[in-house]
CSV table of C-alpha atoms in Angstrom, one decimal:
chain,number,residue,atom,x,y,z
T,1,MET,CA,0.0,0.0,0.0
T,2,LEU,CA,2.8,2.4,0.8
T,3,GLY,CA,4.4,1.7,-2.5
T,4,PHE,CA,1.1,2.3,-4.3
T,5,LEU,CA,0.6,5.5,-2.3
T,6,TYR,CA,4.1,6.8,-3.3
T,7,ARG,CA,3.6,6.0,-7.0
T,8,ARG,CA,0.2,7.7,-7.0
T,9,LEU,CA,1.6,10.8,-5.4
T,10,LEU,CA,4.3,10.9,-8.1
T,11,TYR,CA,1.8,10.3,-10.9
T,12,MET,CA,-0.3,13.2,-9.5
T,13,ILE,CA,2.4,15.8,-10.4
T,14,PRO,CA,2.3,15.2,-14.2
T,15,THR,CA,-1.5,14.7,-14.1
T,16,VAL,CA,-2.1,18.1,-12.4
T,17,PHE,CA,0.4,19.7,-14.8
T,18,LEU,CA,-1.5,18.3,-17.9
T,19,ILE,CA,-4.8,19.4,-16.3
T,20,SER,CA,-3.5,22.9,-15.9
T,21,VAL,CA,-2.4,23.0,-19.5
T,22,VAL,CA,-5.7,21.8,-20.9
T,23,THR,CA,-7.6,24.1,-18.5
T,24,PHE,CA,-5.7,27.2,-19.6
T,25,ALA,CA,-5.9,26.2,-23.3
T,26,ILE,CA,-9.7,25.6,-23.1
T,27,ILE,CA,-10.3,29.0,-21.5
T,28,GLN,CA,-8.3,30.7,-24.3
T,29,LEU,CA,-10.2,28.9,-27.1
T,30,PRO,CA,-13.1,31.4,-27.5
T,31,PRO,CA,-12.2,34.3,-29.8
T,32,GLY,CA,-10.9,37.4,-28.1
T,33,ASP,CA,-10.1,37.9,-24.5
T,34,TYR,CA,-11.4,39.7,-21.4
T,35,LEU,CA,-10.8,43.2,-22.9
T,36,ASP,CA,-12.8,42.3,-26.0
T,37,THR,CA,-15.7,41.2,-23.8
T,38,LEU,CA,-15.4,44.4,-21.8
T,39,ALA,CA,-15.4,46.5,-24.9
T,40,ALA,CA,-18.5,44.7,-26.2
T,41,GLU,CA,-20.3,45.3,-22.8
T,42,LEU,CA,-19.4,49.0,-22.9
T,43,ASN,CA,-20.3,49.4,-26.6
T,44,ASP,CA,-23.4,51.5,-25.8
T,45,SER,CA,-21.4,54.0,-23.8
T,46,GLY,CA,-18.7,54.3,-26.4
T,47,GLY,CA,-16.5,51.3,-25.6
T,48,LEU,CA,-12.8,51.5,-25.2
T,49,ASP,CA,-10.5,53.3,-27.6
T,50,GLU,CA,-7.5,51.5,-29.2
T,51,GLY,CA,-5.0,53.3,-27.0
T,52,THR,CA,-6.7,52.3,-23.8
T,53,MET,CA,-7.2,48.8,-25.0
T,54,GLN,CA,-3.5,48.4,-25.8
T,55,ALA,CA,-2.5,49.9,-22.5
T,56,LEU,CA,-4.7,47.5,-20.6
T,57,ARG,CA,-3.5,44.6,-22.8
T,58,ASP,CA,0.1,45.4,-21.9
T,59,GLN,CA,-0.8,45.8,-18.2
T,60,TYR,CA,-2.5,42.4,-17.9
T,61,GLY,CA,-0.1,40.7,-20.3
T,62,LEU,CA,-2.8,39.8,-22.7
T,63,GLY,CA,-0.8,40.7,-25.7
T,64,GLN,CA,1.7,37.9,-25.1
T,65,PRO,CA,1.6,34.4,-26.6
T,66,MET,CA,-0.6,31.9,-24.8
T,67,TYR,CA,2.4,29.8,-23.6
T,68,VAL,CA,4.0,32.9,-22.1
T,69,GLN,CA,0.8,33.7,-20.2
T,70,TYR,CA,0.6,30.1,-19.0
T,71,ILE,CA,4.2,30.0,-17.7
T,72,LYS,CA,3.7,33.3,-15.9
T,73,TRP,CA,0.5,32.1,-14.3
T,74,MET,CA,1.8,28.7,-13.2
T,75,SER,CA,5.2,30.0,-12.0
T,76,GLN,CA,3.4,32.4,-9.7
T,77,ILE,CA,1.2,29.6,-8.3
T,78,VAL,CA,4.0,27.2,-7.8
T,79,LEU,CA,6.6,29.6,-6.4
T,80,HIS,CA,4.4,32.1,-4.5
T,81,GLY,CA,0.9,30.6,-4.2
T,82,ASP,CA,-0.4,33.5,-6.2
T,83,PHE,CA,-3.2,32.7,-8.6
T,84,GLY,CA,-3.0,36.1,-10.4
T,85,ILE,CA,-5.4,39.0,-10.6
T,86,SER,CA,-9.1,38.9,-11.5
T,87,PHE,CA,-9.4,41.2,-14.6
T,88,GLU,CA,-13.1,42.1,-13.9
T,89,LYS,CA,-12.8,42.8,-10.2
T,90,ASN,CA,-9.2,44.0,-10.3
T,91,VAL,CA,-8.3,42.2,-7.0
T,92,PRO,CA,-6.1,39.1,-6.3
T,93,VAL,CA,-7.8,35.8,-7.1
T,94,ASN,CA,-6.7,34.6,-3.7
T,95,ASP,CA,-9.0,37.1,-2.1
T,96,LEU,CA,-12.0,36.0,-4.1
T,97,ILE,CA,-11.8,32.2,-4.0
T,98,TRP,CA,-10.9,31.1,-0.5
T,99,ASP,CA,-14.0,32.4,1.3
T,100,ARG,CA,-16.3,30.9,-1.3
T,101,LEU,CA,-14.3,27.7,-1.5
T,102,ALA,CA,-14.7,27.2,2.3
T,103,TRP,CA,-18.4,27.6,2.0
T,104,THR,CA,-18.5,25.3,-1.0
T,105,PHE,CA,-16.4,22.6,0.7
T,106,GLY,CA,-18.5,22.8,3.9
T,107,ILE,CA,-21.8,22.4,2.0
T,108,SER,CA,-20.3,19.7,-0.1
T,109,LEU,CA,-19.2,17.6,2.9
T,110,MET,CA,-22.6,18.0,4.6
T,111,THR,CA,-24.3,17.0,1.3
T,112,LEU,CA,-22.1,14.0,1.0
T,113,LEU,CA,-23.1,12.9,4.5
T,114,PHE,CA,-26.7,13.5,3.6
T,115,ILE,CA,-26.3,11.3,0.5
T,116,TRP,CA,-24.8,8.4,2.4
T,117,MET,CA,-27.2,8.6,5.3
T,118,THR,CA,-30.1,8.6,2.9
T,119,ALA,CA,-28.9,6.1,0.2
T,120,LEU,CA,-27.4,3.5,2.5
T,121,PRO,CA,-30.4,2.5,4.6
T,122,ILE,CA,-32.9,2.9,1.8
T,123,GLY,CA,-30.8,0.9,-0.6
T,124,ILE,CA,-30.4,-1.9,1.9
T,125,TYR,CA,-34.1,-1.9,2.7
T,126,SER,CA,-35.0,-2.0,-1.0
T,127,ALA,CA,-32.7,-5.0,-1.6
T,128,VAL,CA,-33.8,-7.0,1.4
T,129,ARG,CA,-37.5,-6.3,0.9
T,130,LYS,CA,-37.4,-6.4,-2.9
T,131,TYR,CA,-40.8,-5.9,-4.7
T,132,SER,CA,-42.4,-4.8,-1.5
T,133,PHE,CA,-44.5,-1.7,-1.2
T,134,GLY,CA,-41.6,0.1,0.5
T,135,ASP,CA,-39.3,-1.0,-2.4
T,136,TYR,CA,-41.7,0.4,-5.0
T,137,VAL,CA,-42.0,3.7,-3.0
T,138,ALA,CA,-38.2,4.0,-2.8
T,139,THR,CA,-37.9,3.1,-6.5
T,140,PHE,CA,-40.5,5.8,-7.5
T,141,PHE,CA,-38.8,8.5,-5.5
T,142,GLY,CA,-35.4,7.4,-6.8
T,143,PHE,CA,-36.6,7.9,-10.4
T,144,VAL,CA,-38.2,11.2,-9.5
T,145,GLY,CA,-34.9,12.4,-7.9
T,146,LEU,CA,-33.0,11.4,-11.0
T,147,ALA,CA,-35.5,13.0,-13.4
T,148,VAL,CA,-36.3,16.3,-11.8
T,149,PRO,CA,-33.6,19.0,-12.4
T,150,ASN,CA,-32.1,20.3,-9.2
T,151,PHE,CA,-32.7,23.9,-10.0
T,152,LEU,CA,-36.5,23.2,-10.5
T,153,LEU,CA,-36.5,21.4,-7.1
T,154,ALA,CA,-34.8,24.4,-5.6
T,155,LEU,CA,-37.5,26.8,-7.0
T,156,VAL,CA,-40.3,24.5,-5.6
T,157,MET,CA,-38.7,24.2,-2.2
T,158,MET,CA,-38.0,27.9,-2.0
T,159,TYR,CA,-41.7,28.7,-2.9
T,160,LEU,CA,-43.0,26.2,-0.3
T,161,ALA,CA,-40.7,27.5,2.4
T,162,PHE,CA,-41.7,31.1,1.8
T,163,LYS,CA,-45.4,30.5,1.2
T,164,TYR,CA,-46.2,28.1,4.0
T,165,PHE,CA,-43.4,28.6,6.6
T,166,GLY,CA,-42.6,32.3,6.1
T,167,GLN,CA,-38.9,31.6,5.8
T,168,SER,CA,-36.6,34.0,3.9
T,169,VAL,CA,-35.3,32.2,0.9
T,170,GLY,CA,-32.0,32.7,-1.0
T,171,GLY,CA,-28.6,32.9,0.6
T,172,LEU,CA,-27.4,31.0,3.7
T,173,VAL,CA,-28.6,33.6,6.3
T,174,SER,CA,-31.5,36.0,6.7
T,175,PRO,CA,-30.9,39.6,5.3
T,176,GLN,CA,-30.5,41.1,8.8
T,177,TYR,CA,-27.5,38.8,9.5
T,178,LEU,CA,-25.6,39.4,6.3
T,179,GLU,CA,-23.2,42.0,7.7
T,180,GLN,CA,-23.3,40.9,11.3
T,181,PRO,CA,-20.5,39.1,13.2
T,182,TRP,CA,-21.1,35.5,14.0
T,183,THR,CA,-23.3,34.9,17.1
T,184,TRP,CA,-25.4,32.0,18.3
T,185,ASP,CA,-28.5,33.5,16.7
T,186,LYS,CA,-26.8,33.8,13.4
T,187,PHE,CA,-25.6,30.2,13.6
T,188,ILE,CA,-29.1,29.0,14.3
T,189,ASP,CA,-30.4,31.1,11.4
T,190,LEU,CA,-27.7,29.4,9.2
T,191,LEU,CA,-28.9,26.0,10.2
T,192,ALA,CA,-32.5,27.0,9.3
T,193,HIS,CA,-31.3,27.9,5.8
T,194,ILE,CA,-28.5,25.5,4.9
T,195,TRP,CA,-30.6,22.3,5.0
T,196,MET,CA,-32.3,23.4,1.7
T,197,PRO,CA,-29.3,23.5,-0.6
T,198,ILE,CA,-28.0,20.3,1.0
T,199,VAL,CA,-31.3,18.5,0.2
T,200,VAL,CA,-31.6,20.0,-3.3
T,201,VAL,CA,-28.0,19.2,-4.3
T,202,GLY,CA,-27.9,15.8,-2.6
T,203,THR,CA,-31.2,14.5,-4.0
T,204,SER,CA,-30.0,13.3,-7.4
T,205,GLY,CA,-26.8,11.8,-5.9
T,206,ALA,CA,-28.8,10.0,-3.3
T,207,ALA,CA,-31.3,8.7,-5.8
T,208,ALA,CA,-28.5,7.3,-8.0
T,209,LEU,CA,-26.7,5.6,-5.1
T,210,ILE,CA,-29.9,4.0,-3.8
T,211,ARG,CA,-30.3,2.3,-7.2
T,212,ILE,CA,-26.6,1.3,-7.2
T,213,MET,CA,-26.8,0.0,-3.6
T,214,ARG,CA,-29.9,-2.0,-4.3
T,215,ALA,CA,-28.5,-3.6,-7.4
T,216,ASN,CA,-25.2,-4.5,-5.9
T,217,LEU,CA,-26.7,-5.9,-2.7
T,218,LEU,CA,-29.1,-8.0,-4.7
T,219,ASP,CA,-26.2,-9.5,-6.5
T,220,GLU,CA,-24.5,-10.4,-3.1
T,221,LEU,CA,-27.5,-11.7,-1.1
T,222,TYR,CA,-27.6,-15.0,-2.9
T,223,ARG,CA,-23.9,-15.8,-3.2
T,224,PRO,CA,-22.7,-19.1,-1.7
T,225,TYR,CA,-20.8,-17.4,1.1
T,226,VAL,CA,-24.1,-15.8,2.3
T,227,VAL,CA,-25.9,-19.2,2.2
T,228,THR,CA,-23.1,-20.8,4.1
T,229,ALA,CA,-23.1,-18.2,6.8
T,230,ARG,CA,-26.9,-18.5,7.1
T,231,ALA,CA,-26.6,-22.3,7.3
T,232,LYS,CA,-24.1,-22.0,10.2
T,233,GLY,CA,-26.7,-20.1,12.2
T,234,MET,CA,-25.5,-16.5,12.0
T,235,SER,CA,-28.3,-14.0,12.6
T,236,GLU,CA,-29.7,-12.2,9.6
T,237,PHE,CA,-28.8,-8.7,10.8
T,238,GLN,CA,-25.2,-9.7,11.7
T,239,LEU,CA,-24.9,-11.6,8.4
T,240,LEU,CA,-26.2,-8.7,6.3
T,241,LEU,CA,-23.9,-6.1,7.7
T,242,LYS,CA,-20.8,-8.3,8.0
T,243,TYR,CA,-20.7,-9.7,4.5
T,244,PRO,CA,-22.9,-8.6,1.6
T,245,VAL,CA,-23.4,-5.0,2.7
T,246,ARG,CA,-19.6,-4.6,3.2
T,247,VAL,CA,-19.0,-5.8,-0.3
T,248,ALA,CA,-21.8,-3.7,-1.7
T,249,LEU,CA,-20.3,-0.6,-0.1
T,250,ASN,CA,-17.6,-0.4,-2.8
T,251,PRO,CA,-19.7,1.9,-5.1
T,252,PHE,CA,-20.1,4.3,-2.2
T,253,ILE,CA,-16.4,4.5,-1.6
T,254,SER,CA,-15.5,4.6,-5.3
T,255,THR,CA,-17.8,7.6,-5.9
T,256,ILE,CA,-15.8,9.9,-3.7
T,257,GLY,CA,-13.5,10.7,-6.6
T,258,TRP,CA,-16.3,12.2,-8.7
T,259,ILE,CA,-18.9,13.2,-6.1
T,260,LEU,CA,-16.7,15.7,-4.3
T,261,PRO,CA,-15.8,17.8,-7.4
T,262,THR,CA,-19.3,17.4,-8.7
T,263,LEU,CA,-20.7,18.8,-5.5
T,264,VAL,CA,-18.1,21.6,-5.5
T,265,SER,CA,-18.6,22.8,-9.1
T,266,GLY,CA,-21.4,21.0,-10.7
T,267,GLU,CA,-24.4,22.7,-9.2
T,268,ILE,CA,-23.8,26.2,-10.6
T,269,ILE,CA,-27.4,26.8,-11.6
T,270,VAL,CA,-28.6,25.8,-8.1
T,271,ALA,CA,-26.1,28.2,-6.5
T,272,VAL,CA,-27.3,31.0,-8.8
T,273,VAL,CA,-31.0,30.3,-8.2
T,274,MET,CA,-30.6,30.0,-4.4
T,275,ASN,CA,-28.0,32.9,-4.2
T,276,LEU,CA,-25.4,30.8,-2.4
T,277,PRO,CA,-22.0,32.3,-1.7
T,278,THR,CA,-20.2,29.4,-3.3
T,279,THR,CA,-17.7,29.1,-6.2
T,280,GLY,CA,-20.4,28.2,-8.8
T,281,PRO,CA,-21.7,31.7,-9.6
T,282,LEU,CA,-18.1,33.1,-9.4
T,283,LEU,CA,-16.9,30.5,-12.0
T,284,LEU,CA,-19.9,31.1,-14.2
T,285,ARG,CA,-19.3,34.9,-14.3
T,286,ALA,CA,-15.5,34.4,-14.9
T,287,LEU,CA,-16.2,32.1,-17.9
T,288,LEU,CA,-18.7,34.5,-19.4
T,289,VAL,CA,-16.3,37.5,-19.3
T,290,GLN,CA,-13.2,35.4,-20.0
T,291,ASP,CA,-11.6,36.3,-16.7
T,292,MET,CA,-9.0,33.6,-17.4
T,293,TYR,CA,-7.0,33.7,-14.2
T,294,LEU,CA,-10.1,33.5,-12.0
T,295,ALA,CA,-11.8,30.8,-14.1
T,296,GLY,CA,-8.5,28.8,-14.6
T,297,SER,CA,-7.8,28.9,-10.8
T,298,LEU,CA,-11.2,27.6,-9.9
T,299,ILE,CA,-11.2,24.8,-12.5
T,300,LEU,CA,-7.6,23.9,-11.5
T,301,LEU,CA,-8.6,23.6,-7.8
T,302,VAL,CA,-11.6,21.4,-8.7
T,303,SER,CA,-9.4,19.2,-10.9
T,304,ILE,CA,-6.9,18.8,-8.0
T,305,LEU,CA,-9.8,17.8,-5.8
T,306,THR,CA,-10.8,15.2,-8.3
T,307,VAL,CA,-7.3,13.7,-8.3
T,308,PHE,CA,-7.2,13.6,-4.5
T,309,GLY,CA,-10.7,12.3,-4.3
T,310,THR,CA,-9.8,9.4,-6.6
T,311,LEU,CA,-6.7,8.6,-4.5
T,312,ILE,CA,-8.8,8.6,-1.2
T,313,SER,CA,-11.4,6.4,-2.8
T,314,ASP,CA,-8.7,3.9,-4.0
T,315,LEU,CA,-7.1,3.7,-0.5
T,316,LEU,CA,-10.5,3.3,1.2
T,317,LEU,CA,-11.5,0.6,-1.2
T,318,ALA,CA,-8.3,-1.4,-0.4
T,319,TRP,CA,-9.0,-1.0,3.3
T,320,ILE,CA,-12.7,-2.0,3.2
T,321,ASP,CA,-12.4,-4.8,0.7
T,322,PRO,CA,-9.5,-7.3,1.3
T,323,ARG,CA,-10.0,-8.7,-2.2
T,324,ILE,CA,-8.5,-5.5,-3.7
T,325,ARG,CA,-4.7,-5.5,-3.9
T,326,TYR,CA,-2.4,-2.9,-5.4
T,327,GLN,CA,0.8,-4.4,-6.8
């Protein structure tokens, strides 16, 4: 395992490097750059004259070849931890992303716990009581969770919360707490708001894992080792948790690699609809105006999270399933 861990850590270096190259190249693919987008937005008010455009292009280094811009960007990140300057906001990218990244990561972890706490027991019940009324109900809601877009679910839940419970919707705290320091009342207000994005974002992931857990557990319940353990007199509950459920947990562990980055960056529309202070709306705006350092930094961080998530899932799989060996 240690040898596998060392190799994977070494492989991560060229992987992250290639990801950064591809990310930077994709952001540069649309014609023009940030200044062209800015000039188009200011077109009604006269736009920017050529002299101002050239001065700004020299200031931001946009007139240089793409590989020069990439080397400048990456060298600042590697040597100084500096992700560059946001063109639109004219502030360091570091000042923009870490606050939002903390909120995003916190909501993502709570959503991941919600997904597991929901999908695991329901998936086990559906497999053990297959074709029962409860199984049909879980299957129905599972398909609904997969079919209904998350942003539509967010709009419905916000309407119901406002209409019938009088709760302020949008954001993570009520308007009166926005500029206030953290107090116990503000924390309670946060708890009253944060459950909604967790449920909305986690619904589709939970629905998918319920189906996966049910299918995998059904495959294991009738294996010879289960029949043998039952014939030796082991109780059904102990048998279920010790053998087939443990094997069927593999999909839960293996999804860490893609669930974490999906939760962090994949629900951009939900974050916009619910006015969440996460990285989603910031990334969307950066891509729209071609703010390449801000957009590139966010995509790079999410890509690194994917690499680390895959590593964590591989290590946990080897720990939970003794049949897996890394040579």
